Short mmCIF file of C-alpha atoms in Angstrom, two decimals:
data_model
loop_
_atom_site.label_atom_id
_atom_site.label_comp_id
_atom_site.label_asym_id
_atom_site.label_seq_id
_atom_site.Cartn_x
_atom_site.Cartn_y
_atom_site.Cartn_z
CA MET A 1 84.00 120.19 105.02
CA ALA A 2 87.31 118.67 106.13
CA PRO A 3 88.85 115.94 103.95
CA VAL A 4 87.98 112.37 104.91
CA LEU A 5 90.12 109.31 104.22
CA HIS A 6 88.00 106.18 103.83
CA GLY A 7 89.93 102.95 104.42
CA THR A 8 91.40 100.85 107.19
CA PRO A 9 94.76 100.89 109.00
CA VAL A 10 95.23 97.18 108.32
CA SER A 11 95.34 97.85 104.56
CA THR A 12 98.77 98.33 102.99
CA CYS A 13 97.47 100.99 100.62
CA THR A 14 95.76 102.89 103.42
CA GLN A 15 98.99 102.64 105.42
CA ARG A 16 100.79 104.34 102.55
CA VAL A 17 98.52 107.36 102.89
CA LEU A 18 98.48 107.37 106.69
CA THR A 19 102.28 107.49 106.78
CA VAL A 20 102.35 110.63 104.65
CA LEU A 21 99.61 112.24 106.74
CA LYS A 22 101.69 111.64 109.86
CA GLU A 23 104.81 113.03 108.16
CA LEU A 24 102.83 116.20 107.52
CA ASN A 25 101.26 116.21 111.00
CA LEU A 26 97.98 116.46 109.12
CA ASP A 27 94.98 115.40 111.17
CA LEU A 28 92.41 114.34 108.59
CA GLU A 29 89.21 112.57 109.53
CA ILE A 30 89.64 108.81 109.09
CA ASP A 31 86.56 106.74 108.26
CA SER A 32 87.85 103.26 109.12
CA ILE A 33 86.01 100.13 108.04
CA GLY A 34 88.19 98.01 110.31
CA ARG A 35 88.06 94.51 108.85
CA ASP A 36 84.56 94.85 107.45
CA TRP A 37 85.65 94.22 103.86
CA ALA A 38 82.06 93.65 102.76
CA LYS A 39 81.52 97.39 103.07
CA THR A 40 83.84 97.99 100.10
CA LYS A 41 81.49 95.99 97.86
CA THR A 42 78.36 98.00 98.64
CA PRO A 43 76.83 100.22 95.93
CA GLU A 44 77.58 103.30 98.04
CA TRP A 45 81.29 102.45 98.23
CA ILE A 46 81.65 101.40 94.60
CA ALA A 47 80.01 104.65 93.51
CA LYS A 48 83.10 106.39 94.88
CA GLN A 49 85.73 103.64 94.48
CA PRO A 50 84.83 101.81 91.26
CA PHE A 51 87.05 98.80 92.03
CA GLY A 52 85.69 98.21 95.52
CA GLN A 53 89.08 98.83 97.12
CA VAL A 54 90.64 101.01 99.83
CA PRO A 55 91.39 103.79 100.36
CA TYR A 56 89.69 106.74 98.78
CA LEU A 57 89.80 110.40 99.74
CA GLU A 58 86.78 112.65 99.93
CA ASP A 59 87.68 116.35 99.87
CA GLY A 60 84.40 118.20 99.64
CA SER A 61 82.86 117.18 96.32
CA PHE A 62 86.20 115.87 95.02
CA ILE A 63 86.75 112.11 95.23
CA LEU A 64 90.21 110.62 94.65
CA THR A 65 91.22 106.96 94.56
CA GLU A 66 94.64 105.23 94.41
CA SER A 67 96.96 105.64 97.38
CA ARG A 68 99.92 107.12 95.51
CA ALA A 69 97.72 109.73 93.84
CA ILE A 70 96.19 110.55 97.21
CA THR A 71 99.58 111.10 98.85
CA LYS A 72 100.69 113.36 96.02
CA TYR A 73 97.47 115.38 96.17
CA VAL A 74 97.57 115.75 99.95
CA VAL A 75 101.18 116.95 99.97
CA ALA A 76 100.54 119.37 97.11
CA LYS A 77 97.39 120.84 98.66
CA TYR A 78 97.99 120.61 102.40
CA GLY A 79 101.76 120.15 102.77
CA ASN A 80 102.67 123.84 102.97
CA GLY A 81 105.60 123.40 100.61
CA SER A 82 106.77 120.10 102.10
CA SER A 83 109.87 118.65 100.46
CA LEU A 84 108.09 115.28 100.27
CA LEU A 85 107.04 116.47 96.82
CA PRO A 86 109.40 118.50 94.61
CA PRO A 87 108.13 121.89 93.45
CA ALA A 88 106.63 121.83 89.96
CA SER A 89 108.96 124.67 89.01
CA ASP A 90 112.01 122.42 89.47
CA LEU A 91 111.83 120.39 86.29
CA GLU A 92 114.85 118.20 86.99
CA ALA A 93 113.77 117.33 90.53
CA THR A 94 110.26 116.58 89.27
CA ALA A 95 111.66 114.36 86.52
CA ARG A 96 113.79 112.45 89.04
CA PHE A 97 110.73 112.10 91.26
CA ASP A 98 108.62 110.75 88.39
CA ALA A 99 111.37 108.28 87.45
CA ALA A 100 111.62 107.08 91.06
CA ALA A 101 107.84 106.71 91.27
CA SER A 102 107.89 104.54 88.16
CA ILE A 103 110.72 102.45 89.61
CA GLU A 104 108.76 101.79 92.80
CA GLN A 105 105.71 100.52 90.95
CA ALA A 106 107.44 98.57 88.17
CA ASN A 107 110.46 97.18 89.99
CA PHE A 108 109.45 96.85 93.64
CA ASP A 109 105.71 96.77 94.27
CA LYS A 110 105.08 94.39 91.38
CA PHE A 111 107.08 91.66 93.14
CA ALA A 112 106.84 92.61 96.82
CA SER A 113 103.04 92.71 96.75
CA ASP A 114 102.87 89.23 95.21
CA ILE A 115 105.30 87.87 97.80
CA ALA A 116 103.18 89.40 100.55
CA PHE A 117 100.09 87.80 99.03
CA GLU A 118 101.70 84.36 99.03
CA LYS A 119 103.40 84.53 102.43
CA VAL A 120 101.01 86.68 104.46
CA PHE A 121 97.58 87.25 102.94
CA LYS A 122 96.99 83.67 101.79
CA LEU A 123 97.50 82.45 105.34
CA PHE A 124 95.01 85.00 106.61
CA PHE A 125 92.41 83.51 104.25
CA GLY A 126 93.31 79.94 105.16
CA GLN A 127 95.06 79.24 101.88
CA LYS A 128 98.40 77.53 101.28
CA THR A 129 101.52 79.41 100.22
CA ASP A 130 103.00 78.42 96.87
CA GLU A 131 106.64 78.25 97.96
CA ALA A 132 107.92 77.69 94.41
CA ARG A 133 106.17 80.89 93.38
CA VAL A 134 107.71 82.72 96.34
CA THR A 135 111.20 81.54 95.39
CA GLU A 136 110.65 82.77 91.84
CA LEU A 137 109.33 86.15 92.98
CA VAL A 138 112.11 86.70 95.52
CA GLY A 139 114.70 85.92 92.85
CA LYS A 140 113.18 88.50 90.52
CA LEU A 141 112.92 91.08 93.29
CA GLU A 142 116.55 90.50 94.29
CA GLN A 143 117.61 91.35 90.74
CA LYS A 144 115.63 94.58 90.89
CA LEU A 145 117.12 95.44 94.26
CA ASP A 146 120.58 95.34 92.68
CA GLY A 147 119.39 98.32 90.66
CA TYR A 148 118.23 100.01 93.85
CA GLU A 149 121.68 99.49 95.34
CA ARG A 150 123.26 101.22 92.35
CA ILE A 151 120.91 104.20 92.68
CA LEU A 152 121.33 104.47 96.44
CA SER A 153 125.11 104.29 96.19
CA LYS A 154 124.92 107.69 94.49
CA SER A 155 122.09 109.40 96.38
CA LYS A 156 120.59 109.24 99.85
CA TYR A 157 117.07 108.59 98.57
CA LEU A 158 115.55 107.29 95.36
CA ALA A 159 114.82 110.68 93.81
CA GLY A 160 117.95 112.43 95.10
CA ASP A 161 119.15 113.56 98.51
CA VAL A 162 115.72 114.59 99.83
CA LEU A 163 113.13 112.19 101.24
CA THR A 164 109.96 112.06 99.12
CA ILE A 165 106.68 110.21 99.13
CA VAL A 166 108.25 107.74 96.70
CA ASP A 167 110.57 106.45 99.41
CA LEU A 168 107.69 106.19 101.86
CA ALA A 169 105.58 104.31 99.30
CA HIS A 170 107.85 101.28 99.75
CA LEU A 171 107.07 100.89 103.43
CA PRO A 172 103.85 98.82 103.52
CA TYR A 173 104.95 95.99 101.23
CA GLY A 174 108.61 96.21 102.19
CA TRP A 175 107.53 95.66 105.79
CA LYS A 176 105.23 92.78 104.85
CA VAL A 177 108.06 90.98 103.06
CA ALA A 178 110.93 91.74 105.44
CA ASN A 179 109.13 91.65 108.78
CA ASP A 180 105.87 89.74 108.46
CA ALA A 181 107.18 87.15 105.98
CA GLY A 182 110.73 87.22 107.40
CA ILE A 183 112.49 87.39 104.02
CA ASP A 184 115.80 89.24 104.31
CA ILE A 185 115.59 91.37 101.17
CA PHE A 186 117.35 94.33 102.80
CA ASN A 187 120.48 92.38 103.75
CA ALA A 188 123.29 94.81 104.64
CA THR A 189 126.03 92.47 103.46
CA LYS A 190 124.56 92.13 99.98
CA ARG A 191 123.39 95.70 99.51
CA PRO A 192 124.68 98.11 102.16
CA ASN A 193 123.19 101.25 100.62
CA LEU A 194 119.78 99.66 100.22
CA ALA A 195 119.96 98.45 103.83
CA ARG A 196 120.93 101.92 105.04
CA TRP A 197 118.01 103.46 103.15
CA TRP A 198 115.51 100.89 104.41
CA SER A 199 116.68 101.20 107.99
CA GLU A 200 116.20 104.94 107.86
CA ILE A 201 112.75 105.06 106.30
CA SER A 202 111.35 102.14 108.33
CA SER A 203 112.58 103.78 111.55
CA ARG A 204 110.64 106.98 111.01
CA GLU A 205 108.14 107.86 113.72
CA SER A 206 105.40 108.22 111.12
CA TRP A 207 105.75 104.60 110.03
CA LYS A 208 106.15 103.24 113.55
CA SER A 209 102.92 104.97 114.50
CA VAL A 210 101.08 103.49 111.51
CA ILE A 211 102.29 99.96 112.26
CA ALA A 212 101.36 100.30 115.92
CA SER A 213 97.77 101.11 115.00
CA ALA A 214 97.38 98.35 112.38
#
């Protein structure tokens, strides 16, 4: 049985996986719920995704949740040696990859996802944005992006000079903040190396295809 990705292209976490699938030219079956969020709260869904979230991957009898784990698994199993994931035999490259993965979750996603919630998702649900909260979050994210600028002044990508799934993991929430919310966090004058990196990854055909189908 071919692997099936259960989710929806409007979900940021599903977009994270879809981008990697397109990078690999991997044509998995996609079971899209569209905007039927109630489906994620059914007993059948929760039996496979305990938190009632999207996406999850079904590969035969193996069920995997969490978008970053899914991308890593898919590249390792179906990527035919893709450089999106360093080989386990290269300990230094793997260590740099793990460090970059930690940076993305602790120093970017933590703030960008909350900004997206305030500026984009709240409006979708008819709620009011807390602008003071947004200002606070953007200030904290800007401080973290100074660290990104330092890293990217020394290497092309976050884990070195080869694109990995860690770079691509930034796309869904980076896009929500910079494009949907219109907050200029990738300003080239402030952080030219960060801007160069963002311009490159957000211009990839894989991401453009994902956004077009959202």
